[in-house]
mmCIF file of C-alpha atoms in Angstrom:
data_model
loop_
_atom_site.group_PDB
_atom_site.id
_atom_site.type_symbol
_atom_site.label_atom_id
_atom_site.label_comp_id
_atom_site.label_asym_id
_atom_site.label_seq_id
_atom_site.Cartn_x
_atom_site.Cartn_y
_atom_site.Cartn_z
ATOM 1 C CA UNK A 84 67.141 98.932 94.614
ATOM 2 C CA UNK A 85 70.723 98.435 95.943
ATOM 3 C CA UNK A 86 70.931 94.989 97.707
ATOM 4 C CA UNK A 87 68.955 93.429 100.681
ATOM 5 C CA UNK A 88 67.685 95.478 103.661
ATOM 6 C CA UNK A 89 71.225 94.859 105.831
ATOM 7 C CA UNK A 90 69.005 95.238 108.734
ATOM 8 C CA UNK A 91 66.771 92.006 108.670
ATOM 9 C CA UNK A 92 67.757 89.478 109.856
ATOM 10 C CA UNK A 93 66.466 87.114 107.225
ATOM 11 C CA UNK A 94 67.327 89.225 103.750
ATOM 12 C CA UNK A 95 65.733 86.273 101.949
ATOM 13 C CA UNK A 96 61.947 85.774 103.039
ATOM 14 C CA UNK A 97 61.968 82.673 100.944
ATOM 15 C CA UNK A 98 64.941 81.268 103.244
ATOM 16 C CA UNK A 99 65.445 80.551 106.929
ATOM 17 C CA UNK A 100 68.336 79.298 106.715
ATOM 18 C CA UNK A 101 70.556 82.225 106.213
ATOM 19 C CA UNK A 102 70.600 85.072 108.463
ATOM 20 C CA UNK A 103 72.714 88.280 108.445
ATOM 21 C CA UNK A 104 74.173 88.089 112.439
ATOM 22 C CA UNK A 105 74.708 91.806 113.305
ATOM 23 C CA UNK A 106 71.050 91.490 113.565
ATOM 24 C CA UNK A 107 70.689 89.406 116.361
ATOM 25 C CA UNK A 108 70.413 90.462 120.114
ATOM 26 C CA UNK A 109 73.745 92.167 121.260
ATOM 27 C CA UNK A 110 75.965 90.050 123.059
ATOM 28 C CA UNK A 111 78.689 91.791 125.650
ATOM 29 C CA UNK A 112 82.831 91.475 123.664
ATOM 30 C CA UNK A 113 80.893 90.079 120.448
ATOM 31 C CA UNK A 114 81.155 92.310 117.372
ATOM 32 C CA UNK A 115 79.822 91.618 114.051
ATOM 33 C CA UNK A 116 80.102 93.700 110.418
ATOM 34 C CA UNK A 117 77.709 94.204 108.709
ATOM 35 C CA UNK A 118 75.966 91.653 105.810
ATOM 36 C CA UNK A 119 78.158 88.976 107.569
ATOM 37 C CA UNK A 120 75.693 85.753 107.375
ATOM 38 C CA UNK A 121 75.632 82.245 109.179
ATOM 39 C CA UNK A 122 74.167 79.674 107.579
ATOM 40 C CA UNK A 123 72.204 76.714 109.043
ATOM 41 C CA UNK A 124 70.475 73.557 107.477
ATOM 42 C CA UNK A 125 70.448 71.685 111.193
ATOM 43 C CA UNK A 126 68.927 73.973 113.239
ATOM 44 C CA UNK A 127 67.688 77.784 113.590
ATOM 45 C CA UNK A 128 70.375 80.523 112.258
ATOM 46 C CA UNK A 129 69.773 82.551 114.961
ATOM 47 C CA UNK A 130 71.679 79.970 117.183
ATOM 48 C CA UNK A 131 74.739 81.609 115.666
ATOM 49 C CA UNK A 132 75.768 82.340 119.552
ATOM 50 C CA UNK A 133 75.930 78.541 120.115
ATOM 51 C CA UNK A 134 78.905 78.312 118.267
ATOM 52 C CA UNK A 135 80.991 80.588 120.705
ATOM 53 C CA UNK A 136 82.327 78.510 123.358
ATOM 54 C CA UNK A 137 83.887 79.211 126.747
ATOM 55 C CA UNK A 138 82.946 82.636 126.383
ATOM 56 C CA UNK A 139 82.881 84.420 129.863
ATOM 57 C CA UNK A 140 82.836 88.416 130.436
ATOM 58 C CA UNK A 141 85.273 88.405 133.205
ATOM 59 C CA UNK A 142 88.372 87.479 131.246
ATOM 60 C CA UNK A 143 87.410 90.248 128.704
ATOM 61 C CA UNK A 144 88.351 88.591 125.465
ATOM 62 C CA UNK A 145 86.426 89.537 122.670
ATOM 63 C CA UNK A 146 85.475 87.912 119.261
ATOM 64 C CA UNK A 147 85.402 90.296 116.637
ATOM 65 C CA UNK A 148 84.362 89.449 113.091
ATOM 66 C CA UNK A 149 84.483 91.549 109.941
ATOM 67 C CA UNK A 150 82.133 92.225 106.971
ATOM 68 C CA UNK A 151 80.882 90.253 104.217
ATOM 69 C CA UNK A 152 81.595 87.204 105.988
ATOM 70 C CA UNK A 153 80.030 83.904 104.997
ATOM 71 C CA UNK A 154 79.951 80.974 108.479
ATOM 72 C CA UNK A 155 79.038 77.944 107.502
ATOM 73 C CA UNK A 156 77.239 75.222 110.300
ATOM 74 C CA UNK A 157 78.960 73.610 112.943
ATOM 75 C CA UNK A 158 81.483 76.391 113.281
ATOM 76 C CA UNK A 159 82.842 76.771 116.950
ATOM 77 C CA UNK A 160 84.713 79.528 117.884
ATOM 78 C CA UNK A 161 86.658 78.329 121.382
ATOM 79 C CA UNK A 162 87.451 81.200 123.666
ATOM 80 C CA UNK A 163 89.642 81.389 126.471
ATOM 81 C CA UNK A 164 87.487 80.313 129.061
ATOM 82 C CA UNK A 165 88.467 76.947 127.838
ATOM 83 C CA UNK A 166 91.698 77.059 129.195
ATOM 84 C CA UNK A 167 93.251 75.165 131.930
ATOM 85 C CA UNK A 168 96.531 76.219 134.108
ATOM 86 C CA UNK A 169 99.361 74.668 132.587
ATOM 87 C CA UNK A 170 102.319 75.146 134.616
ATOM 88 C CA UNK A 171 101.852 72.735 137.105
ATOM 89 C CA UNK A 172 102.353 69.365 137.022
ATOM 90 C CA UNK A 173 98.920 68.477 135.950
ATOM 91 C CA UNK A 174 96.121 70.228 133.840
ATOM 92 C CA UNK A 175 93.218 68.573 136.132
ATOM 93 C CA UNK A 176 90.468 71.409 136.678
ATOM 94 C CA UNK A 177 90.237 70.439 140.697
ATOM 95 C CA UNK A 178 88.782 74.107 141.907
ATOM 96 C CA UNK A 179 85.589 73.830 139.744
ATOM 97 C CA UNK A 180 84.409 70.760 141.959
ATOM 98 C CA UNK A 181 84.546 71.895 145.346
ATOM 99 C CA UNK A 182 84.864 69.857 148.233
ATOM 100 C CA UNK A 183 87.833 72.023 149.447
ATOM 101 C CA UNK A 184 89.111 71.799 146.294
ATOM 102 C CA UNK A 185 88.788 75.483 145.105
ATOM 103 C CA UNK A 186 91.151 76.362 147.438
ATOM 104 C CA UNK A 187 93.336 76.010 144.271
ATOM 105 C CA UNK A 188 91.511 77.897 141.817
ATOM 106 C CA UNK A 189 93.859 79.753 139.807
ATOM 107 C CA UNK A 190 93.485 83.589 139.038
ATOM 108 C CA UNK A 191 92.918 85.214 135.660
ATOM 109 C CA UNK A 192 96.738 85.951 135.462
ATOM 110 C CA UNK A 193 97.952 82.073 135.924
ATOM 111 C CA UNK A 194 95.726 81.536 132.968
ATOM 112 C CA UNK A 195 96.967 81.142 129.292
ATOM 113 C CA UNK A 196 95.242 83.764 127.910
ATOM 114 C CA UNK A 197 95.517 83.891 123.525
ATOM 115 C CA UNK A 198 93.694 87.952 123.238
ATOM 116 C CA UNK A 199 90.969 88.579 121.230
ATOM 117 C CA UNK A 200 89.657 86.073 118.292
ATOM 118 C CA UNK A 201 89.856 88.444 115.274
ATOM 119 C CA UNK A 202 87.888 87.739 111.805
ATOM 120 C CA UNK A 203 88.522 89.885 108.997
ATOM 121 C CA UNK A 204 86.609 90.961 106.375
ATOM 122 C CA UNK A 205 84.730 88.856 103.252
ATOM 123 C CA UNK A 206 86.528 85.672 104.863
ATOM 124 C CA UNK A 207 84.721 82.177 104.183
ATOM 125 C CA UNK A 208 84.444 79.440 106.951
ATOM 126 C CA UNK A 209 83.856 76.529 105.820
ATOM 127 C CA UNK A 210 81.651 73.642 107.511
ATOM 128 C CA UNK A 211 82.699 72.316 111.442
ATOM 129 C CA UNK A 212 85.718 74.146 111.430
ATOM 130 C CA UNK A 213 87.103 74.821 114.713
ATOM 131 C CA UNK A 214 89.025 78.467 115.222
ATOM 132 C CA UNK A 215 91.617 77.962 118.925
ATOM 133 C CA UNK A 216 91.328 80.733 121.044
ATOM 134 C CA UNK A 217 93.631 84.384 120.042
ATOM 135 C CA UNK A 218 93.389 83.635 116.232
ATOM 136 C CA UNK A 219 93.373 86.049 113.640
ATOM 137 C CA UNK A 220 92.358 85.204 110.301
ATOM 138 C CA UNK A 221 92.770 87.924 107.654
ATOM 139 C CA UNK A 222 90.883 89.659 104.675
ATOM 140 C CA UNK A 223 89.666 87.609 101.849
ATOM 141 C CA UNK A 224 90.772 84.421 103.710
ATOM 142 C CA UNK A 225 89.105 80.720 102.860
ATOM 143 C CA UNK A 226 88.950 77.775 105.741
ATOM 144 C CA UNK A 227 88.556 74.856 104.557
ATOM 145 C CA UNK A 228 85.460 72.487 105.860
ATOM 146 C CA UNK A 229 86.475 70.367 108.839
ATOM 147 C CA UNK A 230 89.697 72.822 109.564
ATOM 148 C CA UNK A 231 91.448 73.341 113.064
ATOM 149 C CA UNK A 232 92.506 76.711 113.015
ATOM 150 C CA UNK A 233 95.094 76.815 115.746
ATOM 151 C CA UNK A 234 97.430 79.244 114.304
ATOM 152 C CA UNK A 235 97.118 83.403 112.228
ATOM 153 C CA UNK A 236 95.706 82.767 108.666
ATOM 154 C CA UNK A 237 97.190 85.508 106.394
ATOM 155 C CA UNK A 238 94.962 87.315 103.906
ATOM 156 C CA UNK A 239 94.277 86.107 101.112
ATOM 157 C CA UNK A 240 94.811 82.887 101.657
ATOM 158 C CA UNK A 241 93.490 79.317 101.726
ATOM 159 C CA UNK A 242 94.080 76.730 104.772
ATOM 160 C CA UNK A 243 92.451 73.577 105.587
ATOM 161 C CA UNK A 244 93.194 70.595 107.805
ATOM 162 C CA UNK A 245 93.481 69.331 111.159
ATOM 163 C CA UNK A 246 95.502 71.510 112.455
ATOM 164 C CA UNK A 247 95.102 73.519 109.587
ATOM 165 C CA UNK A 248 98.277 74.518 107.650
ATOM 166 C CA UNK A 249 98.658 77.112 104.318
ATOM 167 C CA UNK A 250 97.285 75.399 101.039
ATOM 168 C CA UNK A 251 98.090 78.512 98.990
ATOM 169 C CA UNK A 252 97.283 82.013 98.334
ATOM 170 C CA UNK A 253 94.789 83.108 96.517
ATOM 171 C CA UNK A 254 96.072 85.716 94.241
ATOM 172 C CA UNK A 255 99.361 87.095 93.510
ATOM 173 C CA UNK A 256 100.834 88.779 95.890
ATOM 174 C CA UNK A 257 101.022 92.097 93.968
ATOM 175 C CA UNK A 258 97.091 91.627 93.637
ATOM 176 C CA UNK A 259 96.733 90.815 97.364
ATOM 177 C CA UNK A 260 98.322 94.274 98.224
ATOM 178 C CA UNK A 261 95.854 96.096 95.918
ATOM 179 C CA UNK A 262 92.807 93.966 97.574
ATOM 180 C CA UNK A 263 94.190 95.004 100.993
ATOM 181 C CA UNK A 264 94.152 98.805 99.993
ATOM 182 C CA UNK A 265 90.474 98.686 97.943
ATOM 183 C CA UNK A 266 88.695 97.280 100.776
ATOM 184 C CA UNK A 267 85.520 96.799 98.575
ATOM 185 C CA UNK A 268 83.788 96.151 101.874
ATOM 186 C CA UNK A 269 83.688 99.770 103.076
ATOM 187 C CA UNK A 270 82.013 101.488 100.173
ATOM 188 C CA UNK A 271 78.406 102.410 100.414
ATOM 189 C CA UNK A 272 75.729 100.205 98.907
ATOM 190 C CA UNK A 273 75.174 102.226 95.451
ATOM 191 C CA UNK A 274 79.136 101.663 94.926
ATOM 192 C CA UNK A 275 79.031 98.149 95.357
ATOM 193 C CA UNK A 276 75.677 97.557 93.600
ATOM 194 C CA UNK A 277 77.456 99.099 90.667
ATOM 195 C CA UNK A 278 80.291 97.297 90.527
ATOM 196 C CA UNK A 279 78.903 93.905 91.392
ATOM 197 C CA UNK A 280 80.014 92.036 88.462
ATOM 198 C CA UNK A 281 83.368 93.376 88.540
ATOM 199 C CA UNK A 282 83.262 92.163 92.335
ATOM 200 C CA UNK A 283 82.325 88.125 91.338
ATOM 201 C CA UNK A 284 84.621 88.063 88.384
ATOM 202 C CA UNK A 285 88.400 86.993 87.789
ATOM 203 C CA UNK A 286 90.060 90.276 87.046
ATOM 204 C CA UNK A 287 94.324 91.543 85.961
ATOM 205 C CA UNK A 288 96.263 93.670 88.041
ATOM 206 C CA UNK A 289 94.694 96.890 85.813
ATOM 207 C CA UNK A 290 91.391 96.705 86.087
ATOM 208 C CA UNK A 291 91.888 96.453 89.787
ATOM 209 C CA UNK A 292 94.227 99.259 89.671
ATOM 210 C CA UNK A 293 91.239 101.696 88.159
ATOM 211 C CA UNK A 294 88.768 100.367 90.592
ATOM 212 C CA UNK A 295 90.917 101.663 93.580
ATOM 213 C CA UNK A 296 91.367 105.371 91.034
ATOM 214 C CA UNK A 297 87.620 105.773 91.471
#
């Protein structure tokens, strides 16, 4: 045995609350590693799609989230379908009423338009956090519960708040360069079955210097 079946969607049977997403029903610009898990006390897991708002294919931006990621409940990731024009003199929507008034609907280009929503890998969301639209949040990063992500998170570090601003990093920053190049989340299951202690435990500089010689 080498870890849960990364193909269920519930690797627990004993919980329904916790469900690896890459296993639920493709969704078009959605990507998902693999063993990345939302968890749910509220309401079903596999409502994980809820969370993605103002998501429409047309524009073509895509959310893209790494491996080994833990999403907390209440997350929302806002896409840029939730944007209004903003270089006129008012925000006001009037084209999605009608009544004449879509004779002002603006094209995709007029739009402010933030890119793709980008999620590294083994990141940690914390409860209702909000992520804006175009963010990129990097490896090994931690959001803090009730965050407003509205600008990039670096890897390897910690932010929280509303908006959310840098708390600190995590490791050294010699350390953070060696995490960046071992990229635990890519070896195969054996590898990091074997070294799963080594992977939950506080570690120096060395030991994960011979980790990235083998």
């Amino acid at each position: 045995m080498t870890g849960p079946n990364k193909n269920k969607l519930y690797p627990n049977d004993n919980i329904k609350t916790v469900c690896f997403i890459s296993n639920l029903p493709k969704r078009s610009n959605v990507e998902i590693g693999e063993y990345t898990y939302y968890s749910d006390n509220q309401k079903s897991p596999e409502k994980f799609f809820d969370s993605i708002k103002h998501h429409y294919e047309f524009l073509g931006d895509k959310l893209i989230i790494g491996k080994f990621c833990a999403i907390a409940e209440g997350v929302k990731f806002i896409m840029n379908g939730a944007n209004h024009r903003m270089d006129g003199i008012t925000t006001y929507p009037f084209n999605i009423f009608a009544g004449g008034w879509e004779k002002v609907t603006p094209t995709v280009e007029q739009l402010p338009f933030k890119g793709d929503t980008v999620i590294g890998n083994d990141v940690w969301i914390g409860e209702y956090v909000t992520i804006m639209p175009g963010i990129k949040i990097g490896d090994g990063a931690i959001i803090a519960a009730n965050s407003t992500v509205v600008k990039n998170v670096e890897p390897y570090t910690i932010y929280g708040g509303n908006p959310a601003k840098f708390i600190k990093k995590r490791f050294s920053d010699e350390m953070i360069e060696l995490l960046q190049r071992l990229q635990w989340w890519n070896w195969d299951e054996q590898k990091i079955f074997n070294n799963l202690e080594l992977l939950v435990s506080a570690h120096d500089i060395a030991t994960v210097k011979s980790l990235l010689e083998n």
